CSV table of C-alpha atoms and ligand atoms in Angstrom, one decimal:
chain,number,residue,atom,x,y,z
A,140,UNK,CA,5.4,-35.5,-43.6
A,141,UNK,CA,5.5,-35.1,-40.0
A,142,UNK,CA,9.0,-36.6,-39.6
A,143,UNK,CA,12.3,-35.3,-41.3
A,144,UNK,CA,13.1,-38.4,-42.8
A,145,UNK,CA,9.7,-39.3,-44.3
A,146,UNK,CA,10.0,-35.5,-45.3
A,147,UNK,CA,13.0,-36.0,-47.2
A,148,UNK,CA,12.3,-39.7,-48.8
A,149,UNK,CA,9.4,-37.8,-50.8
A,150,UNK,CA,11.9,-36.6,-53.0
A,151,UNK,CA,14.2,-39.8,-52.7
A,152,UNK,CA,16.5,-38.4,-50.4
A,153,UNK,CA,17.3,-38.8,-46.2
A,154,UNK,CA,17.4,-36.5,-43.5
A,155,UNK,CA,20.1,-38.0,-41.4
A,156,UNK,CA,21.8,-37.2,-37.7
A,157,UNK,CA,25.2,-38.1,-36.4
A,158,UNK,CA,24.6,-40.6,-33.3
A,159,UNK,CA,26.9,-41.1,-30.5
A,160,UNK,CA,27.2,-44.3,-29.1
A,161,UNK,CA,27.5,-43.5,-25.9
A,162,UNK,CA,24.3,-41.4,-25.7
A,163,UNK,CA,22.0,-44.2,-27.4
A,164,UNK,CA,20.9,-45.1,-23.5
A,165,UNK,CA,19.4,-41.8,-23.3
A,166,UNK,CA,15.5,-42.5,-24.1
A,167,UNK,CA,15.2,-38.7,-24.7
A,168,UNK,CA,17.9,-39.0,-27.7
A,169,UNK,CA,17.1,-42.4,-28.9
A,170,UNK,CA,13.5,-41.5,-28.9
A,171,UNK,CA,14.4,-38.5,-31.4
A,172,UNK,CA,17.1,-40.1,-33.6
A,173,UNK,CA,14.5,-43.1,-33.8
A,174,UNK,CA,11.7,-41.0,-35.1
A,175,UNK,CA,12.9,-38.4,-37.1
A,176,UNK,CA,15.9,-39.1,-38.9
A,177,UNK,CA,16.4,-42.0,-41.8
A,178,UNK,CA,20.3,-42.0,-42.3
A,179,UNK,CA,23.0,-42.5,-39.9
A,180,UNK,CA,26.5,-41.4,-39.1
A,181,UNK,CA,28.7,-42.3,-36.3
A,182,UNK,CA,30.3,-39.0,-34.8
A,183,UNK,CA,33.1,-40.6,-33.5
A,184,UNK,CA,32.9,-44.7,-33.2
A,185,UNK,CA,33.9,-45.7,-36.9
A,186,UNK,CA,36.8,-43.0,-37.0
A,187,UNK,CA,40.8,-44.9,-37.2
A,188,UNK,CA,41.7,-44.1,-33.4
A,189,UNK,CA,38.2,-45.9,-32.5
A,190,UNK,CA,38.6,-48.9,-35.0
A,191,UNK,CA,42.0,-49.5,-35.1
A,192,UNK,CA,43.6,-48.8,-31.8
A,193,UNK,CA,46.3,-51.2,-31.9
A,194,UNK,CA,48.2,-51.5,-35.4
A,195,UNK,CA,46.2,-54.7,-36.9
A,196,UNK,CA,43.9,-55.1,-34.0
A,197,UNK,CA,40.5,-54.0,-35.4
A,198,UNK,CA,38.0,-53.4,-32.7
A,199,UNK,CA,34.0,-52.6,-34.3
A,200,UNK,CA,32.4,-52.9,-31.0
A,201,UNK,CA,31.4,-48.8,-30.8
A,202,UNK,CA,31.0,-48.7,-34.5
A,203,UNK,CA,28.8,-51.7,-34.6
A,204,UNK,CA,26.9,-50.0,-31.5
A,205,UNK,CA,26.1,-47.5,-33.8
A,206,UNK,CA,25.7,-49.8,-36.9
A,207,UNK,CA,22.9,-51.7,-35.4
A,208,UNK,CA,20.9,-49.3,-33.8
A,209,UNK,CA,20.8,-47.8,-37.1
A,210,UNK,CA,19.6,-50.9,-39.1
A,211,UNK,CA,17.3,-52.3,-35.9
A,212,UNK,CA,15.7,-48.7,-36.6
A,213,UNK,CA,15.4,-48.9,-40.3
A,214,UNK,CA,18.0,-46.2,-41.1
A,215,UNK,CA,21.2,-46.7,-43.7
A,216,UNK,CA,24.2,-45.7,-42.7
A,217,UNK,CA,27.0,-43.4,-43.8
A,218,UNK,CA,30.5,-44.7,-42.8
A,219,UNK,CA,32.7,-41.7,-41.9
A,220,UNK,CA,36.0,-41.7,-41.9
A,221,UNK,CA,38.7,-43.9,-43.2
A,222,UNK,CA,41.9,-41.5,-44.2
A,223,UNK,CA,42.3,-38.6,-42.2
A,224,UNK,CA,44.7,-36.4,-40.4
A,225,UNK,CA,43.2,-36.1,-37.4
A,226,UNK,CA,42.0,-38.7,-34.6
A,227,UNK,CA,44.7,-41.2,-36.0
A,228,UNK,CA,46.2,-43.8,-33.4
A,229,UNK,CA,49.3,-43.3,-31.7
A,230,UNK,CA,50.5,-45.7,-33.4
A,231,UNK,CA,49.9,-44.4,-37.0
A,232,UNK,CA,51.2,-40.7,-36.0
A,233,UNK,CA,54.4,-42.4,-35.2
A,234,UNK,CA,54.5,-43.8,-39.3
A,235,UNK,CA,55.4,-41.9,-42.2
A,236,UNK,CA,56.3,-42.6,-45.9
A,237,UNK,CA,56.0,-46.3,-47.2
A,238,UNK,CA,54.5,-47.9,-43.9
A,239,UNK,CA,52.1,-45.0,-43.3
A,240,UNK,CA,51.1,-45.5,-46.8
A,241,UNK,CA,50.7,-49.1,-46.1
A,242,UNK,CA,48.9,-48.5,-43.0
A,243,UNK,CA,46.6,-46.4,-44.7
A,244,UNK,CA,45.6,-49.3,-47.3
A,245,UNK,CA,45.5,-52.0,-44.4
A,246,UNK,CA,43.1,-49.5,-42.7
A,247,UNK,CA,40.7,-49.1,-45.5
A,248,UNK,CA,40.4,-52.7,-46.4
A,249,UNK,CA,40.0,-53.7,-42.6
A,250,UNK,CA,37.3,-51.4,-42.0
A,251,UNK,CA,35.5,-51.4,-45.4
A,252,UNK,CA,35.7,-55.0,-45.6
A,253,UNK,CA,33.9,-55.7,-41.9
A,254,UNK,CA,31.3,-53.3,-43.4
A,255,UNK,CA,31.2,-54.7,-46.9
A,256,UNK,CA,27.7,-54.5,-48.6
A,257,UNK,CA,26.2,-52.6,-45.3
A,258,UNK,CA,27.2,-48.8,-46.0
A,259,UNK,CA,25.6,-46.4,-48.3
A,260,UNK,CA,28.4,-44.0,-48.6
A,261,UNK,CA,31.7,-44.1,-47.3
A,262,UNK,CA,33.6,-40.7,-46.3
A,263,UNK,CA,36.8,-42.4,-48.0
A,264,UNK,CA,39.4,-39.2,-47.3
A,265,UNK,CA,38.4,-36.4,-44.9
A,266,UNK,CA,39.5,-32.7,-44.9
A,267,UNK,CA,42.9,-33.1,-47.3
A,268,UNK,CA,42.8,-29.3,-48.3
A,269,UNK,CA,44.3,-26.3,-46.3
A,270,UNK,CA,42.3,-23.8,-45.1
A,271,UNK,CA,42.7,-20.0,-46.2
A,272,UNK,CA,43.7,-18.6,-49.7
A,273,UNK,CA,46.2,-21.0,-50.7
A,274,UNK,CA,44.1,-23.8,-52.3
A,275,UNK,CA,46.8,-26.4,-51.4
A,276,UNK,CA,47.1,-29.8,-49.8
A,277,UNK,CA,46.7,-29.6,-46.2
A,278,UNK,CA,49.7,-30.8,-44.6
A,279,UNK,CA,49.9,-33.9,-43.1
A,280,UNK,CA,51.7,-37.3,-42.7
A,281,UNK,CA,49.4,-38.5,-45.3
A,282,UNK,CA,49.9,-35.6,-47.8
A,283,UNK,CA,53.8,-36.6,-47.1
A,284,UNK,CA,53.4,-39.8,-48.2
A,285,UNK,CA,53.1,-38.5,-51.6
A,286,UNK,CA,49.9,-36.5,-52.8
A,287,UNK,CA,48.6,-39.5,-54.8
A,288,UNK,CA,47.6,-40.6,-51.1
A,289,UNK,CA,43.8,-39.6,-51.8
A,290,UNK,CA,43.5,-41.6,-55.3
A,291,UNK,CA,45.0,-44.4,-53.7
A,292,UNK,CA,42.7,-44.5,-50.9
A,293,UNK,CA,39.7,-44.4,-53.3
A,294,UNK,CA,41.2,-46.9,-55.6
A,295,UNK,CA,41.9,-49.0,-52.5
A,296,UNK,CA,38.3,-48.6,-51.4
A,297,UNK,CA,36.3,-49.3,-54.6
A,298,UNK,CA,38.3,-52.6,-54.5
A,299,UNK,CA,37.2,-53.2,-51.1
A,300,UNK,CA,33.3,-52.8,-51.3
A,301,UNK,CA,32.1,-52.2,-54.8
A,302,UNK,CA,28.7,-51.2,-53.7
A,303,UNK,CA,29.3,-48.2,-51.1
A,304,UNK,CA,29.3,-44.8,-52.5
A,305,UNK,CA,32.9,-43.1,-52.3
A,306,UNK,CA,32.8,-39.6,-50.9
A,307,UNK,CA,35.5,-37.3,-50.5
A,308,UNK,CA,34.1,-35.0,-47.5
A,309,UNK,CA,35.5,-31.5,-46.1
A,310,UNK,CA,34.6,-28.0,-44.6
A,311,UNK,CA,34.7,-24.5,-46.0
A,312,UNK,CA,34.2,-25.6,-49.2
A,313,UNK,CA,30.4,-24.4,-49.4
A,314,UNK,CA,31.0,-20.9,-50.6
A,315,UNK,CA,31.7,-20.9,-54.4
A,316,UNK,CA,34.0,-18.2,-54.1
A,317,UNK,CA,36.5,-19.8,-51.9
A,318,UNK,CA,40.2,-21.0,-52.7
A,319,UNK,CA,39.6,-24.2,-50.7
A,320,UNK,CA,36.3,-24.8,-53.0
A,321,UNK,CA,38.1,-24.5,-56.2
A,322,UNK,CA,40.8,-26.6,-55.0
A,323,UNK,CA,38.5,-29.2,-54.1
A,324,UNK,CA,36.5,-29.1,-57.9
A,325,UNK,CA,39.7,-29.2,-59.5
A,326,UNK,CA,40.8,-32.7,-57.7
A,327,UNK,CA,37.3,-33.8,-58.3
A,328,UNK,CA,37.2,-32.9,-61.9
A,329,UNK,CA,41.0,-34.4,-62.2
A,330,UNK,CA,39.9,-37.6,-60.9
A,331,UNK,CA,36.7,-37.8,-63.2
A,332,UNK,CA,38.9,-37.3,-65.9
A,333,UNK,CA,41.5,-40.3,-65.3
A,334,UNK,CA,38.9,-42.7,-64.0
A,335,UNK,CA,39.8,-42.2,-60.1
A,336,UNK,CA,36.7,-44.0,-58.1
A,337,UNK,CA,35.1,-41.1,-56.7
A,338,UNK,CA,31.0,-41.2,-56.4
A,339,UNK,CA,30.2,-38.3,-54.2
A,340,UNK,CA,31.5,-35.3,-52.5
A,341,UNK,CA,30.2,-34.4,-49.0
A,342,UNK,CA,29.8,-30.9,-47.6
A,343,UNK,CA,30.2,-30.7,-43.9
A,344,UNK,CA,28.5,-27.4,-43.6
A,345,UNK,CA,29.6,-26.0,-40.1
A,346,UNK,CA,28.5,-22.6,-40.3
A,347,UNK,CA,28.9,-20.1,-38.0
A,348,UNK,CA,30.3,-16.2,-38.0
A,349,UNK,CA,33.8,-16.8,-39.6
A,350,UNK,CA,32.5,-19.2,-42.1
A,351,UNK,CA,28.9,-18.3,-42.9
A,352,UNK,CA,25.9,-19.4,-45.0
A,353,UNK,CA,26.1,-18.0,-48.4
A,354,UNK,CA,23.6,-18.7,-51.1
A,355,UNK,CA,26.2,-19.4,-53.7
A,356,UNK,CA,26.0,-22.7,-52.0
A,357,UNK,CA,23.5,-24.1,-54.6
A,358,UNK,CA,25.7,-23.2,-57.4
A,359,UNK,CA,28.6,-25.0,-55.4
A,360,UNK,CA,26.2,-28.2,-55.5
A,361,UNK,CA,25.3,-27.5,-58.8
A,362,UNK,CA,28.9,-27.4,-60.3
A,363,UNK,CA,29.9,-30.4,-58.4
A,364,UNK,CA,27.1,-32.4,-59.7
A,365,UNK,CA,27.7,-31.7,-63.1
A,366,UNK,CA,31.0,-32.9,-62.5
A,367,UNK,CA,29.3,-36.4,-62.5
A,368,UNK,CA,29.5,-36.8,-59.0
A,369,UNK,CA,26.8,-36.9,-56.2
A,370,UNK,CA,26.6,-34.5,-53.6
A,371,UNK,CA,25.6,-34.5,-49.8
A,372,UNK,CA,25.5,-32.1,-46.9
A,373,UNK,CA,27.4,-34.6,-44.1
A,374,UNK,CA,27.5,-32.5,-40.8
A,375,UNK,CA,25.3,-29.5,-40.6
A,376,UNK,CA,25.1,-27.3,-37.7
A,377,UNK,CA,24.2,-23.7,-38.0
A,378,UNK,CA,25.4,-21.1,-35.2
A,379,UNK,CA,22.6,-20.0,-33.6
A,380,UNK,CA,20.6,-22.1,-35.6
A,381,UNK,CA,18.7,-19.4,-37.8
A,382,UNK,CA,15.4,-21.2,-39.5
A,383,UNK,CA,15.6,-19.2,-42.6
A,384,UNK,CA,19.4,-20.5,-43.2
A,385,UNK,CA,18.2,-23.9,-42.3
A,386,UNK,CA,15.5,-23.6,-44.9
A,387,UNK,CA,18.0,-22.2,-47.6
A,388,UNK,CA,20.3,-25.0,-47.0
A,389,UNK,CA,17.5,-27.9,-47.2
A,390,UNK,CA,16.3,-26.2,-50.4
A,391,UNK,CA,19.8,-25.8,-51.9
A,392,UNK,CA,19.9,-29.8,-51.4
A,393,UNK,CA,16.3,-30.2,-53.0
A,394,UNK,CA,17.3,-27.9,-56.2
A,395,UNK,CA,19.9,-30.2,-57.3
A,396,UNK,CA,19.0,-33.7,-58.2
A,397,UNK,CA,22.2,-35.2,-57.6
A,398,UNK,CA,21.6,-33.8,-54.1
A,399,UNK,CA,21.4,-37.6,-51.9
A,400,UNK,CA,20.4,-35.8,-48.8
A,401,UNK,CA,21.6,-33.5,-45.4
A,402,UNK,CA,22.8,-35.3,-42.3
A,403,UNK,CA,22.5,-32.8,-39.3
A,404,UNK,CA,25.8,-33.2,-36.9
A,405,UNK,CA,23.6,-33.8,-33.7
A,406,UNK,CA,20.3,-34.3,-32.1
A,407,UNK,CA,20.2,-31.7,-29.4
A,408,UNK,CA,22.1,-28.6,-28.7
A,409,UNK,CA,23.5,-30.2,-25.7
A,410,UNK,CA,24.8,-33.0,-28.0
A,411,UNK,CA,26.9,-30.8,-30.1
A,412,UNK,CA,30.6,-30.8,-30.9
A,413,UNK,CA,30.1,-26.9,-30.5
A,414,UNK,CA,27.1,-26.7,-28.0
A,415,UNK,CA,27.6,-23.2,-27.1
A,416,UNK,CA,26.7,-22.0,-30.6
A,417,UNK,CA,23.2,-23.7,-29.9
A,418,UNK,CA,23.7,-25.2,-33.6
A,419,UNK,CA,20.9,-27.7,-34.0
A,420,UNK,CA,17.1,-28.7,-34.5
A,421,UNK,CA,16.4,-30.0,-30.8
A,422,UNK,CA,16.8,-28.2,-27.4
A,423,UNK,CA,18.0,-29.4,-24.8
A,424,UNK,CA,15.2,-30.9,-23.2
A,425,UNK,CA,13.9,-32.5,-26.8
A,426,UNK,CA,11.6,-30.4,-27.8
A,427,UNK,CA,11.8,-28.7,-31.2
A,428,UNK,CA,13.3,-25.5,-32.1
A,429,UNK,CA,11.9,-23.0,-34.7
A,430,UNK,CA,14.6,-24.5,-37.2
A,431,UNK,CA,13.5,-27.7,-37.1
A,432,UNK,CA,9.7,-26.6,-38.5
A,433,UNK,CA,11.6,-24.6,-40.8
A,434,UNK,CA,13.3,-27.9,-42.3
A,435,UNK,CA,10.2,-29.6,-42.0
A,436,UNK,CA,8.4,-27.4,-44.2
A,437,UNK,CA,10.9,-26.8,-46.6
A,438,UNK,CA,11.3,-30.7,-47.0
A,439,UNK,CA,7.8,-30.8,-47.9
A,440,UNK,CA,7.6,-28.4,-50.4
A,441,UNK,CA,7.4,-25.2,-48.2
B,540,G3I,O1,35.8,-40.6,-25.7
B,540,G3I,C1,36.8,-39.6,-25.1
B,540,G3I,C2,36.5,-39.8,-23.3
B,540,G3I,O2,36.6,-41.0,-22.9
B,540,G3I,C3,37.5,-38.6,-22.6
B,540,G3I,O3,37.2,-38.6,-21.0
B,540,G3I,C4,36.9,-37.1,-23.1
B,540,G3I,C5,37.9,-36.1,-22.8
B,540,G3I,O4,38.4,-35.1,-23.5
B,540,G3I,O5,37.1,-37.6,-24.8
B,540,G3I,C6,36.4,-38.3,-25.3
B,540,G3I,O6,36.7,-38.4,-26.6
B,540,G3I,C7,36.2,-37.0,-27.3
B,540,G3I,C8,35.5,-37.3,-28.7
B,540,G3I,O7,35.0,-36.2,-29.5
B,540,G3I,C9,33.9,-38.1,-27.9
B,540,G3I,O8,33.4,-37.3,-27.3
B,540,G3I,C10,37.3,-36.5,-28.1
B,540,G3I,O9,38.5,-35.7,-26.8
B,540,G3I,C11,37.4,-35.1,-28.9
B,540,G3I,O10,38.3,-34.5,-29.4
B,540,G3I,C12,36.2,-35.9,-30.1
B,540,G3I,O11,35.7,-34.6,-30.8
B,540,G3I,C13,35.1,-34.8,-31.9
B,540,G3I,C14,35.8,-34.4,-32.9
B,540,G3I,O12,35.4,-34.7,-34.5
B,540,G3I,C15,37.1,-34.7,-33.0
B,540,G3I,O13,38.0,-34.4,-34.2
B,540,G3I,C16,33.9,-34.9,-32.0
B,540,G3I,O14,33.0,-35.1,-31.0
B,540,G3I,C17,33.0,-34.8,-33.6
B,540,G3I,O15,31.8,-34.3,-33.1
B,540,G3I,C18,33.9,-34.0,-34.6
B,540,G3I,O16,33.3,-33.9,-35.8
B,540,G3I,C19,34.1,-33.7,-36.4
B,540,G3I,C20,34.1,-34.8,-38.1
B,540,G3I,O17,34.7,-35.9,-37.5
B,540,G3I,C21,34.8,-34.2,-39.0
B,540,G3I,N1,34.4,-32.7,-39.6
B,540,G3I,C22,34.2,-32.2,-38.4
B,540,G3I,C23,33.7,-32.1,-37.2
B,540,G3I,C24,33.6,-31.1,-36.0
B,540,G3I,O18,34.7,-31.1,-35.3
């Protein structure tokens, strides 16, 4: 196959991209995105600050621009993200305790009902664990409502849209030896044992010199899959875009039957949240980088 999406589809997987609504009017960007990918994540437009800027007033204008573009171009959509300590609107940042807990529940219900039946996977909770060696939860206003906030979010999400796969999504959880990975593993194991409705784990996979790719990522994916959840690579970008590292990540997903697919976090280097790392698959002029060819070859079976 000659595009990333079609090549991934040969094994029943997708190859997706993060889309920014305000770039869709750039024809180079939109042409590559429409041609190459068969899954879309909104880079910012489905986040809390974008979808509920005032309490009780939902706004899906930008989110629907991304969603409609994806559907019109034949792509499935990953929803990102419903409960997160970051990118909260001011009104939510100022809440605490039971009022914040209720606002989280109302937000999940409001966004998921708008997209009911239309989203393949939702990142229900994002980035709830602390960095470093503690293995603790991240301190946040949501965590301070009680550490059951994550399972409440998942139970709320299941009731709001039973057709969506419900994911927990985080970064620096790719290396099996890291404390953060182990903490996330214990949470997912506990959720599966107690019947908390979790279907998938998203590994963001923002690799850089401080948190480099390690080949034990495959072990991580296998160990989570063995708990009875799907896994996905949700925000892939690699500092310097080494072709062999990109191929290794793709091959790790292909090696795990419960790996649903791979999403890269932008189209061209200039579209990246960290463009100075030139981490993506396309040059700024829209031409394919060596990493693109390495990924395509891997998806086509090497
Ligand atoms: O839209 C405003 C614009 O109106 C304003 O003029 C401009 C000035 O700063 O800011 C614009 O908003 C920015 C937005 O991106 C859209 O470009 C925000 O400041 C900026 O903070 C925001 O950054 C996003 C970041 O999440 C915020 O946390 C990045 O685009 C986005 O790639 C990044 O994505 C996250 C994932 O959601 C979760 N995992 C990590 C990943 C990378 O940080």
